[in-house]
Structures are given as C-alpha cells and as structure tokens.
Short mmCIF file of C-alpha atoms and ligand atoms in Angstrom, two decimals:
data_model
loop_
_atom_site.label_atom_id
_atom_site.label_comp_id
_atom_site.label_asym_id
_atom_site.label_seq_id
_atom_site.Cartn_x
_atom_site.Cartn_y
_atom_site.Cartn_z
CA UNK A 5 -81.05 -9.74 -75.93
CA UNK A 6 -80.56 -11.33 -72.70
CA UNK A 7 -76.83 -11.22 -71.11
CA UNK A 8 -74.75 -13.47 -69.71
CA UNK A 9 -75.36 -12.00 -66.73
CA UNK A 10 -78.77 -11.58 -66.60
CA UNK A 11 -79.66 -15.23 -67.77
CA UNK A 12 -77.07 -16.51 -64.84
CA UNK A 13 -78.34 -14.58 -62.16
CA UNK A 14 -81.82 -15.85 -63.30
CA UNK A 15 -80.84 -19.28 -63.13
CA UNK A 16 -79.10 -18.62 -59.11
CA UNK A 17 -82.56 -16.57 -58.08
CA UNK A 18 -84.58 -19.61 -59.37
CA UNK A 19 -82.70 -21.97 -57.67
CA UNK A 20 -81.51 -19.68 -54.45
CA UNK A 21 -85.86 -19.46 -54.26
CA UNK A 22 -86.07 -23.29 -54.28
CA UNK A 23 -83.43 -24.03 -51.17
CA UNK A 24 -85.37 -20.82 -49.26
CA UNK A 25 -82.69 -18.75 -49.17
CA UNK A 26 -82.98 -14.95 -47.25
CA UNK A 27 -82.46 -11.94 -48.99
CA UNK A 28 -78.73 -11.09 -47.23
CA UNK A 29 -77.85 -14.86 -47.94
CA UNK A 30 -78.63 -14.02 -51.85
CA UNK A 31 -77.07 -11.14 -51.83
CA UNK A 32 -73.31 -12.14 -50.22
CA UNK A 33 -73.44 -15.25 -52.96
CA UNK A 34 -74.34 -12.94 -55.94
CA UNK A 35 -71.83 -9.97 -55.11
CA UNK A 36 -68.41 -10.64 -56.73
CA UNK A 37 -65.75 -11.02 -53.67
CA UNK A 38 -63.41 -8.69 -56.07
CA UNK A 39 -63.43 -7.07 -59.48
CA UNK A 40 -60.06 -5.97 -60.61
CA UNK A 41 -60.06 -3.47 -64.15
CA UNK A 42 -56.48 -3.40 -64.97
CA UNK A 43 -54.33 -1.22 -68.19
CA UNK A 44 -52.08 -3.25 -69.60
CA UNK A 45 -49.63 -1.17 -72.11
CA UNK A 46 -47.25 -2.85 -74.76
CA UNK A 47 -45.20 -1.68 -77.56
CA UNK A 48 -46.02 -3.07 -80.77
CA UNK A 49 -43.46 -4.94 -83.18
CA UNK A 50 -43.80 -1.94 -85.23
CA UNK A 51 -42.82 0.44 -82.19
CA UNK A 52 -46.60 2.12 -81.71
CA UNK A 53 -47.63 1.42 -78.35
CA UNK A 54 -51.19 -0.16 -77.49
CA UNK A 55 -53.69 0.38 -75.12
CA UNK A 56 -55.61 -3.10 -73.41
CA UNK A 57 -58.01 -3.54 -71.23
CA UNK A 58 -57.51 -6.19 -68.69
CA UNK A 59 -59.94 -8.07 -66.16
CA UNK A 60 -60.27 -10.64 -63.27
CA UNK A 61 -63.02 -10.81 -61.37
CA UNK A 62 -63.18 -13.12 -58.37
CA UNK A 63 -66.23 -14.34 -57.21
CA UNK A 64 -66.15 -16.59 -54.38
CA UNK A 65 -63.57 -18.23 -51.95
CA UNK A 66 -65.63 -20.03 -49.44
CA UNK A 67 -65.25 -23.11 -50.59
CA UNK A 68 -61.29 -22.66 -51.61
CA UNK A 69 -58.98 -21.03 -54.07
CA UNK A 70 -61.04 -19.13 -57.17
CA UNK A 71 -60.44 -21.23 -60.59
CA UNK A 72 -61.30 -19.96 -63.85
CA UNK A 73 -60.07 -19.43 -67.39
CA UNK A 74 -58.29 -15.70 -69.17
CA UNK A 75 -59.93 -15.40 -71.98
CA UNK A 76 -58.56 -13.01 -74.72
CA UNK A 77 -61.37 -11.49 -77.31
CA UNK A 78 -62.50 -8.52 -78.31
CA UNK A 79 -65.99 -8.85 -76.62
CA UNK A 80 -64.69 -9.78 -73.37
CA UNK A 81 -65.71 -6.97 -70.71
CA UNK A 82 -66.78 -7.04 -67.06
CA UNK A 83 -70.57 -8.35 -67.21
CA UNK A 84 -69.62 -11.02 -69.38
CA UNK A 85 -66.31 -12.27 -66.96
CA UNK A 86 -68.68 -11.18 -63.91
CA UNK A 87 -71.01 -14.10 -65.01
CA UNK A 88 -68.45 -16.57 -65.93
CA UNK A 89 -66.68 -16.05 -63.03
CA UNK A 90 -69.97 -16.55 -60.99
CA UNK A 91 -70.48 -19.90 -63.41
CA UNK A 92 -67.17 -21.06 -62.34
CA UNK A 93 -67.96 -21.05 -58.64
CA UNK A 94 -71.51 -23.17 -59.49
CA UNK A 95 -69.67 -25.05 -61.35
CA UNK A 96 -66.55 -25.87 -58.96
CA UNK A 97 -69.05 -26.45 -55.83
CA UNK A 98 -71.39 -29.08 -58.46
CA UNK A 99 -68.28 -31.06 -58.99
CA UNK A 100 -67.47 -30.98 -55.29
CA UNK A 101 -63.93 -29.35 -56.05
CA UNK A 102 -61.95 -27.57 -53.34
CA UNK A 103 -62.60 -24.29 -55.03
CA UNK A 104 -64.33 -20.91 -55.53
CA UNK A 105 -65.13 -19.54 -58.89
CA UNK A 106 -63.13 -16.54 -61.18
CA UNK A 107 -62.28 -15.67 -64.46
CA UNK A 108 -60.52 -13.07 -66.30
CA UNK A 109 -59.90 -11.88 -69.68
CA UNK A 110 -58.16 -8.73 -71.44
CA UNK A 111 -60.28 -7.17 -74.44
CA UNK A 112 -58.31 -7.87 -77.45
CA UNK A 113 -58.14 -10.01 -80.78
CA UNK A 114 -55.72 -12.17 -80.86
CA UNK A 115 -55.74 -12.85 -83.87
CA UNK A 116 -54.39 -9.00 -84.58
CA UNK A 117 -51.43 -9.74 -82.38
CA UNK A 118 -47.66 -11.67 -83.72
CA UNK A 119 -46.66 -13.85 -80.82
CA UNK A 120 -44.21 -11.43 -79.49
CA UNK A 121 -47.08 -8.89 -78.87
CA UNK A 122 -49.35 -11.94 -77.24
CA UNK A 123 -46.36 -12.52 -74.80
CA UNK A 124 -45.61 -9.29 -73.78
CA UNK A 125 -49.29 -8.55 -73.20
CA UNK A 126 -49.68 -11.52 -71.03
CA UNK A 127 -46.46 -10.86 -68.63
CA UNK A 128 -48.11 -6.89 -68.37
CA UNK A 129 -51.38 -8.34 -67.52
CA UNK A 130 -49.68 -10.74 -65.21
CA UNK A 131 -47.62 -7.79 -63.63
CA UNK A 132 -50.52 -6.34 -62.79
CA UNK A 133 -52.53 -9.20 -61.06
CA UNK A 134 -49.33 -10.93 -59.86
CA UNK A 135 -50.38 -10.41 -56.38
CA UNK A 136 -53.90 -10.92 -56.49
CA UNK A 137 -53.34 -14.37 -57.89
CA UNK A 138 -51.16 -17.65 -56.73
CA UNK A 139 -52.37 -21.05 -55.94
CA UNK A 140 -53.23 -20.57 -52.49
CA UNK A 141 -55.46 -17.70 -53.83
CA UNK A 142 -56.92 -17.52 -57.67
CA UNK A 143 -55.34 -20.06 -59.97
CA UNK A 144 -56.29 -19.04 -64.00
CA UNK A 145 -56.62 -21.03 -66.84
CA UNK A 146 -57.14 -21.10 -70.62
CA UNK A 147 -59.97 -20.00 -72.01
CA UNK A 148 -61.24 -18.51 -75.37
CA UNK A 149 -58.10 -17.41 -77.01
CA UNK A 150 -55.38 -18.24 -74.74
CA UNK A 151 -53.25 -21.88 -74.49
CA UNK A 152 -50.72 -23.33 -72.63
CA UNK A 153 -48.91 -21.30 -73.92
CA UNK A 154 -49.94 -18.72 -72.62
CA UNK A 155 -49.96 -20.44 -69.22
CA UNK A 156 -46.69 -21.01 -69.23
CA UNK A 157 -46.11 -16.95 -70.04
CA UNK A 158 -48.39 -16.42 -66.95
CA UNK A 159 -46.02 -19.11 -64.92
CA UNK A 160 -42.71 -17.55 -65.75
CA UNK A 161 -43.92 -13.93 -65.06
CA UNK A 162 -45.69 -14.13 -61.63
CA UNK A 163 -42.18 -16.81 -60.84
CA UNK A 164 -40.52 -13.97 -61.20
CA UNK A 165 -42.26 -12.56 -58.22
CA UNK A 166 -43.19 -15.54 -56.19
CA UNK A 167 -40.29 -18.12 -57.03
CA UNK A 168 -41.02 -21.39 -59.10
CA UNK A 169 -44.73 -21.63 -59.08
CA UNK A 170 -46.36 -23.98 -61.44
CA UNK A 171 -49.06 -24.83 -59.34
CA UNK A 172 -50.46 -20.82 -60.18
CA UNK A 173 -51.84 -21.57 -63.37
CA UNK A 174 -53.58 -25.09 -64.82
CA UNK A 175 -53.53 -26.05 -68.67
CA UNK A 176 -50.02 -26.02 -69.06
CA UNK A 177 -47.73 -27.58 -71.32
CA UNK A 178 -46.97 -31.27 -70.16
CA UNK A 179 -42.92 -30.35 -70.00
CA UNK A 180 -43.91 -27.31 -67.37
CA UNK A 181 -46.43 -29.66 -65.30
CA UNK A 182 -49.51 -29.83 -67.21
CA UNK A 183 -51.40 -32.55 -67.16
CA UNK A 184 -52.27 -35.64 -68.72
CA UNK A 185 -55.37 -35.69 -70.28
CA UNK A 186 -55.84 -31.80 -69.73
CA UNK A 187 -56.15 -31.44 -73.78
CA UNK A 188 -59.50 -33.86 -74.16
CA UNK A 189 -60.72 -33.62 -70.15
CA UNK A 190 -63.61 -31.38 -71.27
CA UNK A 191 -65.14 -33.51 -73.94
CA UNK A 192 -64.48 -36.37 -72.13
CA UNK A 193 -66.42 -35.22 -68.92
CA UNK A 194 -68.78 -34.98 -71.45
CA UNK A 195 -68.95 -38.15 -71.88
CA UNK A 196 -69.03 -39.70 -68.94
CA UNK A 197 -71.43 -37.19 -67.48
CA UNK A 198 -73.53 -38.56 -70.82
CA UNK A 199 -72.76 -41.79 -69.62
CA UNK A 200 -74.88 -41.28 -65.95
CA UNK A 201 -77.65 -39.66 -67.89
CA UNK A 202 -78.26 -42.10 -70.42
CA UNK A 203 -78.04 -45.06 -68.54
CA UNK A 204 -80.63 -43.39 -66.13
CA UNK A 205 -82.84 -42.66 -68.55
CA UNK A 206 -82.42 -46.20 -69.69
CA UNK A 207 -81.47 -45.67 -72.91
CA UNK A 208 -77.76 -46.88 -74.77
CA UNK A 209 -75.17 -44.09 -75.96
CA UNK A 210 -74.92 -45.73 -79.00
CA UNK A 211 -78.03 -46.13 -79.98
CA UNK A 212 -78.48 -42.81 -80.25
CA UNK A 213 -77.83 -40.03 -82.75
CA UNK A 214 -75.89 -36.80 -82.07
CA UNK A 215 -76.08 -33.19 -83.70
CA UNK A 216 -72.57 -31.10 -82.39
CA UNK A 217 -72.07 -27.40 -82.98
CA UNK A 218 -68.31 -26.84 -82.97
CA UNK A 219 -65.67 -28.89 -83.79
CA UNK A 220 -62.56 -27.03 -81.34
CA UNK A 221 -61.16 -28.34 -78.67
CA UNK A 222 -64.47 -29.76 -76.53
CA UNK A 223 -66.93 -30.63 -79.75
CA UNK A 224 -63.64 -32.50 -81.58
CA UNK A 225 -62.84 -33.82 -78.50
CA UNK A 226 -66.44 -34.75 -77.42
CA UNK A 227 -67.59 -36.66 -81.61
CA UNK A 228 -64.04 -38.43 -80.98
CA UNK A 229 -64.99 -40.38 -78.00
CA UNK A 230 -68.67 -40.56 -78.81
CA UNK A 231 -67.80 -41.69 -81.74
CA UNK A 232 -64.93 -44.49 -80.25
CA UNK A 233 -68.14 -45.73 -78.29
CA UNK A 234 -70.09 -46.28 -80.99
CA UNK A 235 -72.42 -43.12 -81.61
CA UNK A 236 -73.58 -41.76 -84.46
CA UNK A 237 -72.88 -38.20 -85.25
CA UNK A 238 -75.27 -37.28 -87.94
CA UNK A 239 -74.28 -33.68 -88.01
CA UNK A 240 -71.30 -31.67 -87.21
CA UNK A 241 -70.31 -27.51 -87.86
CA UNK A 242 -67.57 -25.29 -86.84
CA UNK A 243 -67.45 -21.74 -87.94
CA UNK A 244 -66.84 -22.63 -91.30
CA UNK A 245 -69.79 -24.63 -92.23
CA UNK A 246 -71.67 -27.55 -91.55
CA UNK A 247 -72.81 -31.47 -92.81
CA UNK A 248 -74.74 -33.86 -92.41
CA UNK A 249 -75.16 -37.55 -93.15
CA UNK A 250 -77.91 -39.57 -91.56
CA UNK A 251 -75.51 -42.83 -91.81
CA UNK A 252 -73.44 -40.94 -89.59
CA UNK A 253 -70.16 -39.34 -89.94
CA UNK A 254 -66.81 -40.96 -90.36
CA UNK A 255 -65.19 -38.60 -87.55
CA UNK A 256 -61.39 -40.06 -87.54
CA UNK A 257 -61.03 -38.58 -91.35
CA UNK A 258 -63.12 -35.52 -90.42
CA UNK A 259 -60.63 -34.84 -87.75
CA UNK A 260 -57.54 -35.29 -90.11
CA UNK A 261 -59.58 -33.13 -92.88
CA UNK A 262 -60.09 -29.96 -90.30
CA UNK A 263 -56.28 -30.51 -89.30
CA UNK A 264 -55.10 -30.42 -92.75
CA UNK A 265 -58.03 -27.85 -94.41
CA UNK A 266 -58.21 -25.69 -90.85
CA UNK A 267 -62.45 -25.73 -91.12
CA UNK A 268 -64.92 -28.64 -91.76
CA UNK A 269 -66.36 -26.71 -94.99
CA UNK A 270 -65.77 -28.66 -97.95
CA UNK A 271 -65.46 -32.34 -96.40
CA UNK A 272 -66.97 -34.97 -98.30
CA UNK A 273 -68.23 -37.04 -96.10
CA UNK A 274 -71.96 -35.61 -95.64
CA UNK A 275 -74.17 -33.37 -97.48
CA UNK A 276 -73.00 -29.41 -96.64
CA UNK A 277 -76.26 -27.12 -94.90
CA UNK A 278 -76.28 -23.89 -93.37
CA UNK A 279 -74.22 -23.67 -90.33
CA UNK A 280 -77.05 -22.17 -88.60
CA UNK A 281 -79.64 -25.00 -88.57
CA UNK A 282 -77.59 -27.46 -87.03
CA UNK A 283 -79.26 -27.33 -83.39
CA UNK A 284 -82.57 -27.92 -85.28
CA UNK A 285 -81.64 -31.00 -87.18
CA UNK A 286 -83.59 -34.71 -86.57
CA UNK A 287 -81.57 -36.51 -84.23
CA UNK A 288 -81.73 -37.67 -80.26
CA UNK A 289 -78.76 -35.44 -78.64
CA UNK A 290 -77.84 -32.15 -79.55
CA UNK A 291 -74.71 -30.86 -78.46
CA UNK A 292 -73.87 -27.01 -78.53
CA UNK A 293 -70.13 -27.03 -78.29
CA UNK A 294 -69.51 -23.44 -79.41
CA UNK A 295 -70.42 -19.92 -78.39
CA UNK A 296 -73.00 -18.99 -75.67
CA UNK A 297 -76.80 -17.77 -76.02
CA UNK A 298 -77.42 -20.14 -78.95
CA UNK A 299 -80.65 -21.38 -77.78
CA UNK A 300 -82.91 -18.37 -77.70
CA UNK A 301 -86.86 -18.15 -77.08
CA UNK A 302 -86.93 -17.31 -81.42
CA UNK A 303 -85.74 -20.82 -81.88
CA UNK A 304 -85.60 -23.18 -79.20
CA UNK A 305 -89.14 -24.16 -80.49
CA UNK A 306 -87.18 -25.71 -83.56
CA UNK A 307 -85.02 -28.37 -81.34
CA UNK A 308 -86.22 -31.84 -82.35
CA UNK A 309 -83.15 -33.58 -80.46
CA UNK A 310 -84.94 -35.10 -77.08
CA UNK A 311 -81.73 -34.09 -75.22
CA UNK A 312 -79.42 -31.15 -75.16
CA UNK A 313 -75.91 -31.89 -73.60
CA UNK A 314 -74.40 -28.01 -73.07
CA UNK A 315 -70.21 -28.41 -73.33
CA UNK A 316 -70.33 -24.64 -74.41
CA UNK A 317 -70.72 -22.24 -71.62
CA UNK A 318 -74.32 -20.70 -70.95
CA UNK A 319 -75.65 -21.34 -74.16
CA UNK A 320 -79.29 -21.64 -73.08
CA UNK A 321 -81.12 -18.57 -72.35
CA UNK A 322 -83.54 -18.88 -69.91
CA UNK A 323 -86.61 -18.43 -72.14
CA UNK A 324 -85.22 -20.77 -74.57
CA UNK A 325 -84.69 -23.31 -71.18
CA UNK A 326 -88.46 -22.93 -70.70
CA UNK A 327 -89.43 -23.64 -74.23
CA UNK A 328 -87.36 -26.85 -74.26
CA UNK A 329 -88.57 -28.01 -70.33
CA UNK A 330 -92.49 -27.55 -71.78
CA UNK A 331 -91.09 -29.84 -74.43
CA UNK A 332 -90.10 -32.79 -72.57
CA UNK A 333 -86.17 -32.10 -73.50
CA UNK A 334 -83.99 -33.51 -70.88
CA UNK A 335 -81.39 -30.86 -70.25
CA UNK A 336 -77.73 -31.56 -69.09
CA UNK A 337 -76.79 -28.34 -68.14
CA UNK A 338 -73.42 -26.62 -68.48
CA UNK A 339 -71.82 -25.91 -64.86
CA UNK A 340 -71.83 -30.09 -65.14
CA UNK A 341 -71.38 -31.26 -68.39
CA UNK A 342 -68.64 -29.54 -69.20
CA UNK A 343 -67.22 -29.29 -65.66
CA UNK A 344 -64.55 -31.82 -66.82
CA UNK A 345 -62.44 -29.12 -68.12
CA UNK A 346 -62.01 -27.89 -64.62
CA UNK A 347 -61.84 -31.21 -62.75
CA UNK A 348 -58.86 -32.40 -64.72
CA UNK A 349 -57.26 -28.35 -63.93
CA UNK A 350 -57.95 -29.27 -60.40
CA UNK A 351 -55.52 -32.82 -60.85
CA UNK A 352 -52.96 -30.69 -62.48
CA UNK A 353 -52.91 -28.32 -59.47
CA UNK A 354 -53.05 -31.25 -56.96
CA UNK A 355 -50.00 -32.90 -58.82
CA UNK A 356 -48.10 -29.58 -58.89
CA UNK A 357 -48.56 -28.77 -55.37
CA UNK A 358 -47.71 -32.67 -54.64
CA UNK A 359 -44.24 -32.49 -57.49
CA UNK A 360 -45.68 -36.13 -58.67
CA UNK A 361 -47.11 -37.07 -62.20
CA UNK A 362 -50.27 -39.10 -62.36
CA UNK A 363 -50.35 -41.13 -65.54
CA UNK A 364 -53.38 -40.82 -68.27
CA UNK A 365 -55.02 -44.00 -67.10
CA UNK A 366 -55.38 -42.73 -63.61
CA UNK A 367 -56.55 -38.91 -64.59
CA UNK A 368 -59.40 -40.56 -66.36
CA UNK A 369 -60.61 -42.78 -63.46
CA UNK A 370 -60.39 -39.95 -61.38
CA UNK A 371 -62.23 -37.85 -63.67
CA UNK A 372 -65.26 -40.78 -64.32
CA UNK A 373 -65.58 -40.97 -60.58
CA UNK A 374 -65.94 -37.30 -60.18
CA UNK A 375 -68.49 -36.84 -62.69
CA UNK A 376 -70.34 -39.95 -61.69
CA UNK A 377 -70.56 -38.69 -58.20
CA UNK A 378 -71.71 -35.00 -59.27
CA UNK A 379 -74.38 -36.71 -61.29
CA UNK A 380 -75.63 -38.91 -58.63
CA UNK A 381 -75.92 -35.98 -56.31
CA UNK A 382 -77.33 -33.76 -59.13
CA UNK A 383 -80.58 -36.08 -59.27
CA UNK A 384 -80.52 -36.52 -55.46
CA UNK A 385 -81.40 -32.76 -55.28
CA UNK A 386 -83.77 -33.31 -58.38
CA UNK A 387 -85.86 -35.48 -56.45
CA UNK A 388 -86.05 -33.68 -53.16
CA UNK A 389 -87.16 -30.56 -55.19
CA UNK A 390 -89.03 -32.55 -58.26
CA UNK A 391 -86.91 -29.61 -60.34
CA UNK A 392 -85.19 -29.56 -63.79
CA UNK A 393 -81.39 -30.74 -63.39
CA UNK A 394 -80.09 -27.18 -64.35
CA UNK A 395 -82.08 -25.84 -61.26
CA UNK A 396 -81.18 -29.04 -59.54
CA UNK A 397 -77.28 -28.80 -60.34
CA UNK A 398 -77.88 -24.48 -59.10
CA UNK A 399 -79.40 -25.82 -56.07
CA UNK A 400 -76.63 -28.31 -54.91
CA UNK A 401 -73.94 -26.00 -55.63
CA UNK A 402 -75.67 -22.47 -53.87
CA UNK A 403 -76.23 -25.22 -51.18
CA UNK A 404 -72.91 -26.23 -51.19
CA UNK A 405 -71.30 -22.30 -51.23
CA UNK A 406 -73.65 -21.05 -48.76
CA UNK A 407 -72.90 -23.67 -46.19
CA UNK A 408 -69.09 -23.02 -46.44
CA UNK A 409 -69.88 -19.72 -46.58
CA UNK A 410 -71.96 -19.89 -42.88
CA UNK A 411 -69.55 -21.91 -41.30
CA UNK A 412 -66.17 -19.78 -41.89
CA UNK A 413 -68.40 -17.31 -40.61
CA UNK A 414 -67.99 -13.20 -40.97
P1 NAD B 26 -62.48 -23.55 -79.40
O1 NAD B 26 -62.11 -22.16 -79.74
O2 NAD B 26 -61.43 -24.61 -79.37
O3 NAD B 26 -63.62 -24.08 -80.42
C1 NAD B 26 -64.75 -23.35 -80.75
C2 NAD B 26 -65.40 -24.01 -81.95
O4 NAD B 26 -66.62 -23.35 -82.23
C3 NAD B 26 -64.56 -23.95 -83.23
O5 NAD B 26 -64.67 -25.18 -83.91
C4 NAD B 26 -65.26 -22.85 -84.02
O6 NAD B 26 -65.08 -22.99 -85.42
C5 NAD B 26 -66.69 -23.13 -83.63
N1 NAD B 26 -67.62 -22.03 -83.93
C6 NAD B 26 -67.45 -20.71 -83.76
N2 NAD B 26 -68.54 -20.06 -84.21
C7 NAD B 26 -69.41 -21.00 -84.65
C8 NAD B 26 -70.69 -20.98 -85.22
N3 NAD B 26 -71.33 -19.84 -85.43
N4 NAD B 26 -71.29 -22.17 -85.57
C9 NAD B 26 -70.65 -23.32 -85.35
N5 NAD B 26 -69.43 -23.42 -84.81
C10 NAD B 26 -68.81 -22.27 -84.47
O7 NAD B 26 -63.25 -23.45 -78.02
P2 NAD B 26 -63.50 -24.61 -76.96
O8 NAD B 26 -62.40 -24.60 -75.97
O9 NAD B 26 -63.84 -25.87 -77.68
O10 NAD B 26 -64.78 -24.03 -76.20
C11 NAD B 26 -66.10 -24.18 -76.74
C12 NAD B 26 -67.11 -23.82 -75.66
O11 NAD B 26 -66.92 -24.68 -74.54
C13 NAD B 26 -67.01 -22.40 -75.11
O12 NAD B 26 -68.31 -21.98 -74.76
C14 NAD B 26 -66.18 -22.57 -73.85
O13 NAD B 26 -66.41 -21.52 -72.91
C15 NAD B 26 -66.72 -23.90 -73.38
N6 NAD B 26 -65.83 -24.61 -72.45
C16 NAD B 26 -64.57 -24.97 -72.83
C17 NAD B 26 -63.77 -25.69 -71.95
C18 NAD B 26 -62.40 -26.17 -72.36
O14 NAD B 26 -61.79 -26.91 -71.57
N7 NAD B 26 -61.89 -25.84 -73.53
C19 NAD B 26 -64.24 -26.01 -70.68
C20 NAD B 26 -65.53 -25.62 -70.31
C21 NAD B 26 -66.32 -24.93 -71.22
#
C-alpha cells in the first residue's frame, strides 16, 4: 500500500516537473524545515505512569508562520505527520494564506484516556514544544482526536510560558477567542469551492446528486449546507453504517438521529447497504469526507459519480487519481476543497492578534471570497499547463513557496 507520504511527494514531483523546477529547488521544498520526536510522560488516574510518543514536524516558513492540526491516534507517527505537514504548506500557499505548513500529533487513543489523563498529556506535550511554537512561529490546531478543548489546554500551558497568548493556537472555544464559524468553516469551504466548480462546468448544485462518506464534523457539516441549497444527498455513511434513498435524504432529522443515536446505522430514512460501497454508488458528486487512501487503483474503477469533491485529507492515491482522470472525473482536490478549515483558523488568528471579534456574517464573506479567488487562480494555472486541477492547485502553490522561498534568500 501506498503512504501518505509517498502518494504526496508523488503529487509535488509531478507538479514540481510541470513548473521546471531544478533538482536543489525540489529538494529545499520537500525537506521538512524541522522534525521534533518528543516523550511525553503522565501518571494515570490509577497512579501507573504512561509512556507517549509525541510529534511536530514543521515543514515550511517561507511564506509565514507553519499552521496545522495535533492530531491524537494511535496510528499517528512521523511519515504520516511528515506528509500532512507538507499538505498543509500546499494547502496554505493554494489559498494564498500568510502561512507555511506543520502538523503534529502524539500516538495515542483517546478514546483509552478519562479527561484528566487527555489534559495532562496535552500540557506535557505542550511543555515540550512550548518554545518551538507561538504565533509568530507554528500556530496548531485540531485535528483527528483533539477539540477546542484541547486548544484551550494548549493555550493555558504555553501562557504559562509566554504570557496570555490566544493567538498560539486556532479552533478554540468562542469564550477563549475562537471563532465564529470555525465549527462548519470546513464543510462550508466546501461548498463554496463547489460553488466555482459547478458553475464553471455549467452545471446547477442542485441539480445534482451527492454520495458523502462520513457524517463528523466536515461531511455533517458539508450534506447540511448542500442540502440548505437544495441538493440531493442520495447516500450518506459514517463508521457505523450507511443508506441510501434515491429521493434523497431528509438530512435535518438525520442530523438530530446521529445526535441522539451517536451513528447513522439504524435511521429510517433510506434503505441500509454496506458502508463500504458508498463511493461506488449512482450519483453525480461523490464526496469522501472520512479517512485517507479511500480511493485506491482496486476500486477507483467502480466510481460512477462524474465528480469527486475530497473534504477528507489525501484520500486519492495516485493510481486511483489516474484511473478516475482516464475516466473523465473532474477532481476537486483536497489542499483546496477542504482548505476552508484553515482559512477560517487563519481569521481566528488575525482577530486574536487584532483583540476584535468579527461577526458570522462577515467570516463567511471572507471565507467565499477566499475560496473564490483560490479557484479562479487554480484554473488559471490549469490552462497555462492544460493539467488536472490537483496538479494545477500543486503547481500554484510549489510556485507560490518557491518564489518566497528565492526571494528571502539563504
Ligand atoms: P470527524 O472525526 O469529525 O469525522 C469523521 C467521520 O468519518 C465520522 O462520521 C466517522 O464515523 C466517519 N468514518 C470513520 N470511518 C469510516 C468509514 N470506514 N466509512 C465511513 N465513515 C467513516 O473528522 P472530521 O474533522 O470530519 O475530518 C474528516 C476528514 O476531513 C479527515 O480526513 C480530516 O483530516 C479532514 N479535514 C478536516 C478538517 C476539519 O476542519 N475538521 C479540515 C480539513 C480536512
């Protein structure tokens, strides 16, 4: 199986090839700026102490302070936060944000842990990166089993260091200086990156029907407003199962179902299927909204949708990218569509720094613009290179880093 890693770096060469790039060039984008490995130790409520494994790696800093989510599983480990660290700077420079790409995790299950133990191991893993971070330097975020809560762990430790400091960490609680619109900002840059696409390929959003795989914070988010504009979301899953209903599916009671039930298995409201065919179902727009390397060369063959929208990081490998370009698939690819996330982290920062409150109304302007922008650029690259728009989006962001990069100089 192809990693993370490996399918990123493919992605970069292809597109680092494309803009003519020299070897030494390649070579000071690809090459993390630092990896740190940390041990973070914490007695247990039961009085055993354990052992964690922490990470940041930070990737680059040309273009401004590194962004990028902690992410507490058990699979994270340093290839897989070396490539979504390298992701985040692609995906910062797409977007045209003032920023450089990182990310970070600490190899554990959450799950496991009370939320005593989850607090104590984030102020240890902030003790040790305290001084590696701040927001003049590497400002984290939430990722795969963190929250703002957590964030606002991470806020109060490094404080302690640095003196009040909200502006270190993004996806905080609204009463700390999080932001409006933080909670939905990835789904909706979904949509409004959906928005540019459509209307350039001159078809209406809701007119079409959509296929999502995840129903957490982006795919809820993402069926929500799709469906408030009138789409038609003819299948849905989340790890607990999946259905279907070619009328389409009533998502305001499938959202109140999941929040009372905790899973979409056993809803009434469309026919139950396995929770593994869902990318392969008949319908215009699939949407993976879940876990990465989804779409492999086994079964990208089996897409019928004619266009993929990725919200979930890296979940096309590159084989599987092929398959679906030789098909005619039009391909919104991940370090945009689901670059809202970030975008509306990079408002939060801008209103800490600034000590001023935007309301919702204006974060989502802001946001539309942005993404509106990025896409116009996007296919401004597409057509100078008469390229897919994942190579396309690569293209203007290496562009973007390298240039920075050049002109600080050595
Ligand atoms: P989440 O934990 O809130 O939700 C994940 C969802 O995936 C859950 O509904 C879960 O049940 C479902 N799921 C897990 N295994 C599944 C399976 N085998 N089949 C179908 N569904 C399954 O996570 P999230 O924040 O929504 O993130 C989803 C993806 O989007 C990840 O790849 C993440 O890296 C990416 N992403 C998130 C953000 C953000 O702001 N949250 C931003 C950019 C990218």
């Amino acid at each position: 199986m192809i990693t993370p890693i490996e399918a990123t770096n493919t992605y970069f060469q292809r597109a680092a090839q494309l803009l003519g790039l020299d070897a030494i060039t390649i070579r000071q984008l690809i090459i993390p700026f630092r990896e740190v490995k940390v041990e973070c130790d914490i007695i247990k409520d039961d009085g055993s102490l354990a052992i964690f494994i922490g990470y940041r790696v930070q990737h680059d800093n040309s273009r401004g302070p590194m962004k990028g989510g902690i992410r507490f599983h058990p699979s994270v480990d340093i290839d897989e936060v070396n490539a979504l660290a390298q992701l985040m700077t692609w995906k910062t420079a797409v977007v045209n944000l003032p920023y450089g790409g990182a990310k970070g995790g600490v190899s554990c299950d959450p799950r496991t842990l009370s939320k005593g133990e989850l607090q104590r191991l984030t102020r240890v893993f902030t003790q040790k990166v305290h001084d590696l971070i701040g927001p003049a330097i590497d400002i984290p975020a939430p990722d795969m089993g963190t929250n703002a809560q957590t964030m606002a762990w991470i806020m109060d430790e490094y404080s302690k260091f640095h003196g009040y400091s909200p502006a270190v960490v993004t996806g905080k609680p609204l009463e700390l200086g999080g932001s409006e619109g933080r909670d939905a900002a990835t789904g909706r840059g979904l949509l409004y990156a959906a928005e540019s696409l459509f209307a350039d390929n001159h078809v209406k959003l809701s007119s079409l029907t959509y296929a999502i795989q995840g129903f957490g914070n982006v795919g809820s988010w993402a069926a929500r407003l799709l469906y408030a504009e009138g789409a038609k979301i003819v299948a849905i899953s989340d790890v607990t199962g999946a259905i279907r209903n070619p009328n389409g599916i009533d998502i305001p009671s499938l959202t109140e179902y999941v929040k009372q039930n905790g899973g979409i298995q056993g809803f009434t409201g469309g026919e139950a299927f396995p929770l593994e065919d869902l990318l392969f179902e008949p319908c215009d727009v699939v949407i993976p909204a879940a876990l990465g390397g989804v779409l492999t060369a086994e079964n990208a063959g089996r897409v019928q949708a004619r266009f993929v929208l990725e919200a979930a990081n890296h979940p096309t490998d590159p084989e599987a990218d092929a398959i679906l370009q030789q098909k005619g698939v039009i391909l919104l690819p991940d370090i945009y569509a689901n670059a809202g996330g970030v975008t509306v982290s990079y408002f939060e920062w801008t209103q800490n720094l600034q000590q001023f409150h935007w309301n919702a109304e204006r974060v989502n302007k802001e946001l539309r613009h942005i993404m509106q922008n990025a896409y116009k650029d996007i296919r401004e690259v597409q057509t100078k290179y008469q390229c897919d728009l994942r190579t396309a989006a690569f293209a203007l962001a290496i562009d973007r880093v390298s240039r920075a990069t050049m002109l600080r100089g050595l």
